[in-house]
Short mmCIF file of C-alpha atoms in Angstrom, two decimals:
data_model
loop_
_atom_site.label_atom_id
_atom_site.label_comp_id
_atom_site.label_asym_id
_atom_site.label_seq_id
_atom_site.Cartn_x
_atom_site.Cartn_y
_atom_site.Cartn_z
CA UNK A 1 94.16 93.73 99.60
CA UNK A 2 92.13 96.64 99.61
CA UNK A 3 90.03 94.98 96.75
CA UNK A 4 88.41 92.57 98.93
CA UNK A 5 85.81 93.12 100.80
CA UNK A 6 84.13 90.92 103.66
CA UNK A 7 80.71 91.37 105.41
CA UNK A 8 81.12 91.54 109.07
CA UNK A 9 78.08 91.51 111.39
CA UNK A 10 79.22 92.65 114.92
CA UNK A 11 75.13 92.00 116.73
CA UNK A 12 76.36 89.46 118.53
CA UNK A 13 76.76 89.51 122.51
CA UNK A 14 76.28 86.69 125.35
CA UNK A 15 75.50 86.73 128.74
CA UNK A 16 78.97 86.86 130.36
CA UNK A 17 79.71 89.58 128.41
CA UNK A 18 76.62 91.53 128.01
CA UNK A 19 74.27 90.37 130.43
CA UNK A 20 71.78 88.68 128.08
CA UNK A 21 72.04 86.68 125.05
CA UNK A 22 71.62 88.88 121.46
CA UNK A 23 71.55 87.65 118.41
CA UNK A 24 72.83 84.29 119.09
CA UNK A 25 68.75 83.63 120.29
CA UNK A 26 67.73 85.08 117.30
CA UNK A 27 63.73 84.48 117.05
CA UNK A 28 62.61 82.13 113.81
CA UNK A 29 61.39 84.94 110.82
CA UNK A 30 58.24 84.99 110.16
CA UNK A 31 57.18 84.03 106.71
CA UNK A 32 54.77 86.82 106.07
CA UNK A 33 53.74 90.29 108.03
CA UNK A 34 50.41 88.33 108.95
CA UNK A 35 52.28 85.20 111.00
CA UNK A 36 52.56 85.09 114.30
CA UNK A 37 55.49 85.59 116.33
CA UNK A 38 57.52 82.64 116.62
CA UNK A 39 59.65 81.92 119.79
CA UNK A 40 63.19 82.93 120.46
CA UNK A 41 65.69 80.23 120.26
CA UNK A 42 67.29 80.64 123.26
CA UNK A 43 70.92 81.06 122.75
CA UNK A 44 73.55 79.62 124.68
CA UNK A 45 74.55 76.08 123.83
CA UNK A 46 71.40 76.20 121.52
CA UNK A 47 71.88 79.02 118.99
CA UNK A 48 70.14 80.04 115.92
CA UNK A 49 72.55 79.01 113.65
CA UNK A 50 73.21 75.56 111.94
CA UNK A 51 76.65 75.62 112.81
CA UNK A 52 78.10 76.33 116.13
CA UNK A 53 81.41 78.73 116.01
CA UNK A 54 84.78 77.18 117.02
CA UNK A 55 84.98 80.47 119.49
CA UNK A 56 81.36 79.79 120.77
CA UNK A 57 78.51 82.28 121.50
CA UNK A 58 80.76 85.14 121.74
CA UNK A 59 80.13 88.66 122.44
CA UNK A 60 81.16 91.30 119.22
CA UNK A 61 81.73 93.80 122.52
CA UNK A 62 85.08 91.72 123.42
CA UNK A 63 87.57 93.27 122.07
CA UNK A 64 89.44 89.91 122.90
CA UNK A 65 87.57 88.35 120.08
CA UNK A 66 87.43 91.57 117.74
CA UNK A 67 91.05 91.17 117.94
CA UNK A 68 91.25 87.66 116.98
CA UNK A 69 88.50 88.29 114.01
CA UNK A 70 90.46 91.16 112.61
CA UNK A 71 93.51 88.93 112.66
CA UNK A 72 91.63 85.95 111.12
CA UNK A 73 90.62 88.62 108.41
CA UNK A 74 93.92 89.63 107.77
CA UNK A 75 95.51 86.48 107.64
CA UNK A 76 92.71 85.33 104.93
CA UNK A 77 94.19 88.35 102.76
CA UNK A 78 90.84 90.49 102.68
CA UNK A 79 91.29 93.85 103.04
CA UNK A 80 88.07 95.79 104.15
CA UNK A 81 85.91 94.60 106.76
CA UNK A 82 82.45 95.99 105.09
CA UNK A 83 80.01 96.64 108.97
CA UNK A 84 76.59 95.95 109.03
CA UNK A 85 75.39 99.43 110.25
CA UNK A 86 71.99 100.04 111.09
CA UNK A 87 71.62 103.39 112.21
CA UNK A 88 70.71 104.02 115.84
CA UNK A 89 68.79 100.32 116.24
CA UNK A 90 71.83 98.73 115.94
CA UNK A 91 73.06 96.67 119.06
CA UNK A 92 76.45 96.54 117.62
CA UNK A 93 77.38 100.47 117.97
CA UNK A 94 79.20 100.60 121.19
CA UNK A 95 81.48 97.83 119.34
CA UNK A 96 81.87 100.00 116.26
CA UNK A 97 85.26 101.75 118.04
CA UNK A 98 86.74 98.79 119.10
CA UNK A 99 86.38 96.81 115.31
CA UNK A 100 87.88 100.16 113.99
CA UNK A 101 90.99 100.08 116.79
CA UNK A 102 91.80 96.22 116.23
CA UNK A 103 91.44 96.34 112.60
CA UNK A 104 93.60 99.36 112.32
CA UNK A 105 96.38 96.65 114.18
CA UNK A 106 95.79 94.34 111.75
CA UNK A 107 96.47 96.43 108.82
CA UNK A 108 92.82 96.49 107.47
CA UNK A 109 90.18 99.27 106.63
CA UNK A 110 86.48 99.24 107.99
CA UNK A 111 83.63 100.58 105.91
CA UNK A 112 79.86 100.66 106.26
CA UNK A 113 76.81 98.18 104.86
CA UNK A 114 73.98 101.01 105.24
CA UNK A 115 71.03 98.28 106.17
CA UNK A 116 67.27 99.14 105.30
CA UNK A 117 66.19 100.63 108.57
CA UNK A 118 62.91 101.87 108.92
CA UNK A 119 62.09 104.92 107.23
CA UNK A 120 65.48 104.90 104.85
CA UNK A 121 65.36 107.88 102.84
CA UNK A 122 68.14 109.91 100.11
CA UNK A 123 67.88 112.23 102.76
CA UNK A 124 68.82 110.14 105.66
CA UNK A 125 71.18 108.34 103.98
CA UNK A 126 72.98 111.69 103.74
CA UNK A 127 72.42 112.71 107.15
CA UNK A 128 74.33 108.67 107.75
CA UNK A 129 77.07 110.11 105.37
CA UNK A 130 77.41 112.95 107.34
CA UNK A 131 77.25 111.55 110.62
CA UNK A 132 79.72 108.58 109.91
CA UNK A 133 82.20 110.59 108.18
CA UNK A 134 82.00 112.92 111.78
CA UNK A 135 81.90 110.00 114.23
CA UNK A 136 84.64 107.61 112.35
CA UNK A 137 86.41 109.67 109.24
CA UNK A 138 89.19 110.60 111.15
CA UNK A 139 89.91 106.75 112.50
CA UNK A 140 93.21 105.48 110.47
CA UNK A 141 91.26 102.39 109.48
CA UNK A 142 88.27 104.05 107.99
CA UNK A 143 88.34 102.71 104.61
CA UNK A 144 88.93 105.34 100.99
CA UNK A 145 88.57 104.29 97.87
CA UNK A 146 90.35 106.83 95.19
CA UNK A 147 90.27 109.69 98.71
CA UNK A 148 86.52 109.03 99.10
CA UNK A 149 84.73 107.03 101.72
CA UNK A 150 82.91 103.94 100.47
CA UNK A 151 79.53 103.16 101.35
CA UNK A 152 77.64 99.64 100.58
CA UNK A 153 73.74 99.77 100.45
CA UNK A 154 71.95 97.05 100.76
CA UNK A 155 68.39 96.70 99.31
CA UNK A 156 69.09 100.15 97.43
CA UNK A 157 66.01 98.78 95.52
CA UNK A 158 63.65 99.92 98.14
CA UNK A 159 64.23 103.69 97.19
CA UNK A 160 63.24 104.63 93.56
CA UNK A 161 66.14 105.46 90.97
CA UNK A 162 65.27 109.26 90.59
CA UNK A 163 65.11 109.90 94.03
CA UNK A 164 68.86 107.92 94.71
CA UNK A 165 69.67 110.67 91.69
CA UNK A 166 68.52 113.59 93.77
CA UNK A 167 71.83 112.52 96.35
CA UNK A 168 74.04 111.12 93.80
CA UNK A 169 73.63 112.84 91.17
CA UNK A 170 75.98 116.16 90.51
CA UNK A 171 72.87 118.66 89.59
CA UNK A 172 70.73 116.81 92.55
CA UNK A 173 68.78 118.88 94.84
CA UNK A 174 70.36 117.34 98.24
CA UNK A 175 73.52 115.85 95.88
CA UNK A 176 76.95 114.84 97.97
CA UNK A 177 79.06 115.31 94.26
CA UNK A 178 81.73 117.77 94.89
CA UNK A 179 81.35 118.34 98.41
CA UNK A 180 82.69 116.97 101.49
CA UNK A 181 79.97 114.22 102.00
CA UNK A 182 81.04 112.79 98.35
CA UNK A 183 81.48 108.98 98.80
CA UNK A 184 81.65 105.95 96.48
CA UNK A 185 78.14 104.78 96.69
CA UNK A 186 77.92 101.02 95.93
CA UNK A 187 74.09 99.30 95.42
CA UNK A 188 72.76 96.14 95.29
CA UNK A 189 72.08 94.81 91.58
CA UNK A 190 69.12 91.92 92.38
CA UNK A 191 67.32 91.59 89.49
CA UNK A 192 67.49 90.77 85.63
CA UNK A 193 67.00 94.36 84.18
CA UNK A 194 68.73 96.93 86.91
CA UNK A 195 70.83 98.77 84.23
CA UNK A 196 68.44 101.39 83.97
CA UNK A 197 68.03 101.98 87.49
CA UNK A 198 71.95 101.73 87.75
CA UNK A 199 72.00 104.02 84.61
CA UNK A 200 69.82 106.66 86.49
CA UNK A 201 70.52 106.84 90.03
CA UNK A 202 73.72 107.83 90.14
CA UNK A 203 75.53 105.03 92.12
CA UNK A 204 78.70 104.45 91.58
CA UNK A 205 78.61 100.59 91.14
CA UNK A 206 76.92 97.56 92.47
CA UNK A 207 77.68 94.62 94.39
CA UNK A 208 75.62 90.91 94.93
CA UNK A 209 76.09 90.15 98.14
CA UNK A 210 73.81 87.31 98.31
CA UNK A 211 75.84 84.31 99.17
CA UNK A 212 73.28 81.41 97.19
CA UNK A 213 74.32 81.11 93.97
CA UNK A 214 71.12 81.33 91.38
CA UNK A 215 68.63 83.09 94.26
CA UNK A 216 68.90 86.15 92.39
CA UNK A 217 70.02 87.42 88.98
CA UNK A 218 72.79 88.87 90.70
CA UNK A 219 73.86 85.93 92.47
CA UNK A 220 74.08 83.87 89.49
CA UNK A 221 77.78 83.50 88.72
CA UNK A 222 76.74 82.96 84.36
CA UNK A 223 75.66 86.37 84.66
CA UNK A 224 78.65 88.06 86.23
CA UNK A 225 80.67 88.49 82.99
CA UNK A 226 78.02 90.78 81.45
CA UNK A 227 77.51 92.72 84.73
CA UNK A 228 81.10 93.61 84.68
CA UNK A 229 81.43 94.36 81.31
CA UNK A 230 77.89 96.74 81.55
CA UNK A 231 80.09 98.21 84.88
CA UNK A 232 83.43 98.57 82.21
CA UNK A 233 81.17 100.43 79.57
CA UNK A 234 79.52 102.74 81.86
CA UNK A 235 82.21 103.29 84.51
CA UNK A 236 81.07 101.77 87.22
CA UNK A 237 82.54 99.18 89.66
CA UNK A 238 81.30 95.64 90.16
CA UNK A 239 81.58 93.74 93.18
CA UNK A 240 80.40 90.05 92.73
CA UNK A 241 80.43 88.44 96.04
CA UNK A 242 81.32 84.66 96.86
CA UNK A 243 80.39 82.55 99.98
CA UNK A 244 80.90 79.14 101.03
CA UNK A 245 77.12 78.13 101.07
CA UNK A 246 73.90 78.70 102.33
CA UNK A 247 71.51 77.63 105.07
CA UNK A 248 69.02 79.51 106.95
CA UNK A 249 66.99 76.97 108.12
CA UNK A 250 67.27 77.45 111.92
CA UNK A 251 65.70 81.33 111.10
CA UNK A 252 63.63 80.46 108.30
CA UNK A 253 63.02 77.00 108.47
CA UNK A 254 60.69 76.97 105.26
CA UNK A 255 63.39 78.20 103.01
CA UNK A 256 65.23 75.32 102.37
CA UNK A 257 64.85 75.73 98.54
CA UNK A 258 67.44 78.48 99.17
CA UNK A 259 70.35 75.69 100.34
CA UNK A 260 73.65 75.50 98.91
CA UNK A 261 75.70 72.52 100.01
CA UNK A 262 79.60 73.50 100.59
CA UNK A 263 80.48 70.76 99.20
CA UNK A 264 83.50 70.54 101.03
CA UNK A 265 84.66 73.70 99.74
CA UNK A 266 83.97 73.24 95.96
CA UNK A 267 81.04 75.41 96.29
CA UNK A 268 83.19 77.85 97.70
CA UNK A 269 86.03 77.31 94.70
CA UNK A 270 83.68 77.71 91.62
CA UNK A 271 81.76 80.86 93.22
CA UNK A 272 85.72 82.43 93.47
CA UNK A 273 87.25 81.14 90.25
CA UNK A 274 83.78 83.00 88.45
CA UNK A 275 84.59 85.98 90.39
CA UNK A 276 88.17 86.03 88.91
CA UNK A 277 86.69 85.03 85.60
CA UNK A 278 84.34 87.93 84.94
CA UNK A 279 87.32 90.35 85.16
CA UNK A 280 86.24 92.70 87.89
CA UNK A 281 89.30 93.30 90.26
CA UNK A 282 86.94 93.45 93.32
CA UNK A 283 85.60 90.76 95.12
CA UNK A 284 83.24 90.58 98.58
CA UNK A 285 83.39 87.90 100.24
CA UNK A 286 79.71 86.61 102.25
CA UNK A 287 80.60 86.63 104.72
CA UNK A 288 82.86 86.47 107.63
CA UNK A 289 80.44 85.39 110.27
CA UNK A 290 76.54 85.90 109.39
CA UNK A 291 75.81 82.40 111.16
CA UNK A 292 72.28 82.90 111.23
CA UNK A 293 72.55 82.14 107.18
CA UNK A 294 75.14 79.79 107.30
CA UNK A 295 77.39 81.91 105.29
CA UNK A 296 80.63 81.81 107.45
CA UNK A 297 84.22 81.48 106.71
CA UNK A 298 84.76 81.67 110.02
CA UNK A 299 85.83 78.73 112.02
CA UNK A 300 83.25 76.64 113.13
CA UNK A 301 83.64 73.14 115.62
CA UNK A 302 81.64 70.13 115.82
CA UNK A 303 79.07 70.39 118.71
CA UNK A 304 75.51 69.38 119.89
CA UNK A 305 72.99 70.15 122.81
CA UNK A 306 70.41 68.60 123.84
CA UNK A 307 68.20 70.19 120.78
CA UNK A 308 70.07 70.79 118.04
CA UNK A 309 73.24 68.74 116.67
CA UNK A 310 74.96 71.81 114.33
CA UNK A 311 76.89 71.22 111.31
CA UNK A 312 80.70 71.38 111.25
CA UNK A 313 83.12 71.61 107.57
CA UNK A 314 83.46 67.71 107.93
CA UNK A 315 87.17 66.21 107.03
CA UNK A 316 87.93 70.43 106.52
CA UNK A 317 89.97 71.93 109.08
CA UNK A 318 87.95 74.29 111.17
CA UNK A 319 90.05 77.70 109.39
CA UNK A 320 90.10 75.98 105.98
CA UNK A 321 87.79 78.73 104.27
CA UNK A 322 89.73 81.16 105.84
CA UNK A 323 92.88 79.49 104.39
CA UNK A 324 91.35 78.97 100.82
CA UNK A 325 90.04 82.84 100.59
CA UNK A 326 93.94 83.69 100.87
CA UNK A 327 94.63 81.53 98.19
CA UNK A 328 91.90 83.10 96.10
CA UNK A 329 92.91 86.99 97.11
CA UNK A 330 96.34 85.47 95.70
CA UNK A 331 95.30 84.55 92.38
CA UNK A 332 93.07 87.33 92.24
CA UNK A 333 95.80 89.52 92.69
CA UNK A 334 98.38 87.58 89.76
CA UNK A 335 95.42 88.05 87.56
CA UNK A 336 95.17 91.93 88.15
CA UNK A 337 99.29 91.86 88.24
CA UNK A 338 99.72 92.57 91.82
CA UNK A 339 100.85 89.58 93.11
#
């Protein structure tokens, strides 16, 4: 279903594979600029995560277990695997070909989640357009929506409205519209308010992303139905986005005010059946495996070391969420009449 999309963070490697543990010893965040560094958890059997995957620390460089995520993707009925991309900091690049070859086997599409790397700029994010569309646009799998690439941006915020509108907007001075950089540009509604800066920028719809329900405006599933009507009105496209829960606590272990309990799964259920609800026939999903934030639907086992014992889904089979998000593509699809 070329509808759904599903956050995939491929920053992950392990010491087998890569020679060093990344990601998986992910240091705790520091609360403000002014803290100290904190120490690196190290990884391993003891990961920075509060649940431990049923795969273990594995490396997103193995195109063993890209295969078996692109299949676990496509057998949960999502349709675009949406890549955390950020620029040429990003650990994950040398894995970027590999995601793109085994998701192309299992029949799904691969797009881009433009991250807020330093010194993010209209311009630059051209020059990413540009050098994505040059490096990948010819891949089968690169994703289209209506013939045009598709690229997410997350914290769009962090670059004022009229400059987005110098890129996105058809009489912009540096503007992609009618050219061959032209994309559907999708940004990240946060607050209470963001019409205006929707309105003026030029994007071409927003999306939520954040996976705890009431931790923004735009997380907050009451507040979905006006979002996609405002999108309806003004021809843009909405992309709520569901997840299972929430819990950050090995990263940010002040934040537990941000928590959501799965609630063996109901959490899960009510964030979808909103989704469906609202009307929008797009969905993300947060996400496939951003463990750091406890956000997974993908499998995850039972499992302690000697610091840490990790959560597991309880009396859930280790692929239930997997299982359930194919049941909610499903109805998502009978509602839209394409079942």
């Amino acid at each position: 279903n070329d509808r759904t999309f599903c956050f995939y963070y491929n920053w992950y490697g392990n010491t087998a594979f890569d020679g060093k543990e990344i990601h998986w010893a992910h240091g705790v965040i520091k609360q403000s600029p002014s803290d100290p560094d904190l120490p690196a958890i190290p990884g391993g059997d003891n990961i920075s995560s509060n649940f431990y995957p049923e795969l273990g620390n594995y490396s997103s460089n193995d195109p063993e277990i890209v295969a078996k995520h692109m299949k676990m993707m496509a057998d949960a009925r999502t349709g675009v695997v949406v890549l955390t991309w950020w620029r040429t900091s990003d650990s994950g690049l040398k894995a970027i070909p590999i995601i793109l070859d085994e998701a192309q086997k299992a029949g799904l599409k691969v797009c881009f989640h433009l991250e807020p790397y330093g010194g993010r700029t209209a311009q630059s994010v051209r020059d990413d357009i540009a050098s994505l569309l040059d490096t990948y646009g010819s891949h089968p799998a690169f994703y289209r929506m209506n013939n045009k690439p598709c690229f997410f941006i997350y914290d769009s915020y962090l670059t004022k409205a009229d400059e987005w509108a110098t890129l996105l907007k058809p009489d912009g001075a540096i503007t992609i519209r009618n050219t061959p950089l032209d994309a559907v540009m999708i940004g990240l509604w946060v607050k209470e308010g963001e019409e205006d800066f929707f309105r003026e920028s030029g994007f071409d719809g927003y999306y939520t992303y954040f996976g705890a329900t009431d931790f923004t405006y735009g997380s907050s599933p009451k507040n979905w139905k006006h979002m996609q009507q405002w999108a309806a009105e003004h021809g843009k496209i909405f992309i709520p986005c569901v997840g299972p829960g929430y819990i950050d606590t090995r990263v940010r272990p002040w934040n537990g005010a941000t928590v959501r309990d799965r609630e063996n799964g109901k959490y899960y259920d009510r964030m979808f059946q909103a989704a469906i609800d609202c009307g929008t026939p797009y969905v993300g999903i947060t996400s496939f495996n951003e463990w750091h934030e406890g956000t997974q639907i993908e499998p995850a086992k039972p499992f302690k070391c000697k610091e840490f014992k990790y959560m597991d889904y309880g009396a859930l089979e280790p692929d239930y969420y997997l299982k359930r998000t194919a049941h909610w593509v499903s109805e998502m699809e009978k509602k839209n009449g394409n079942p």
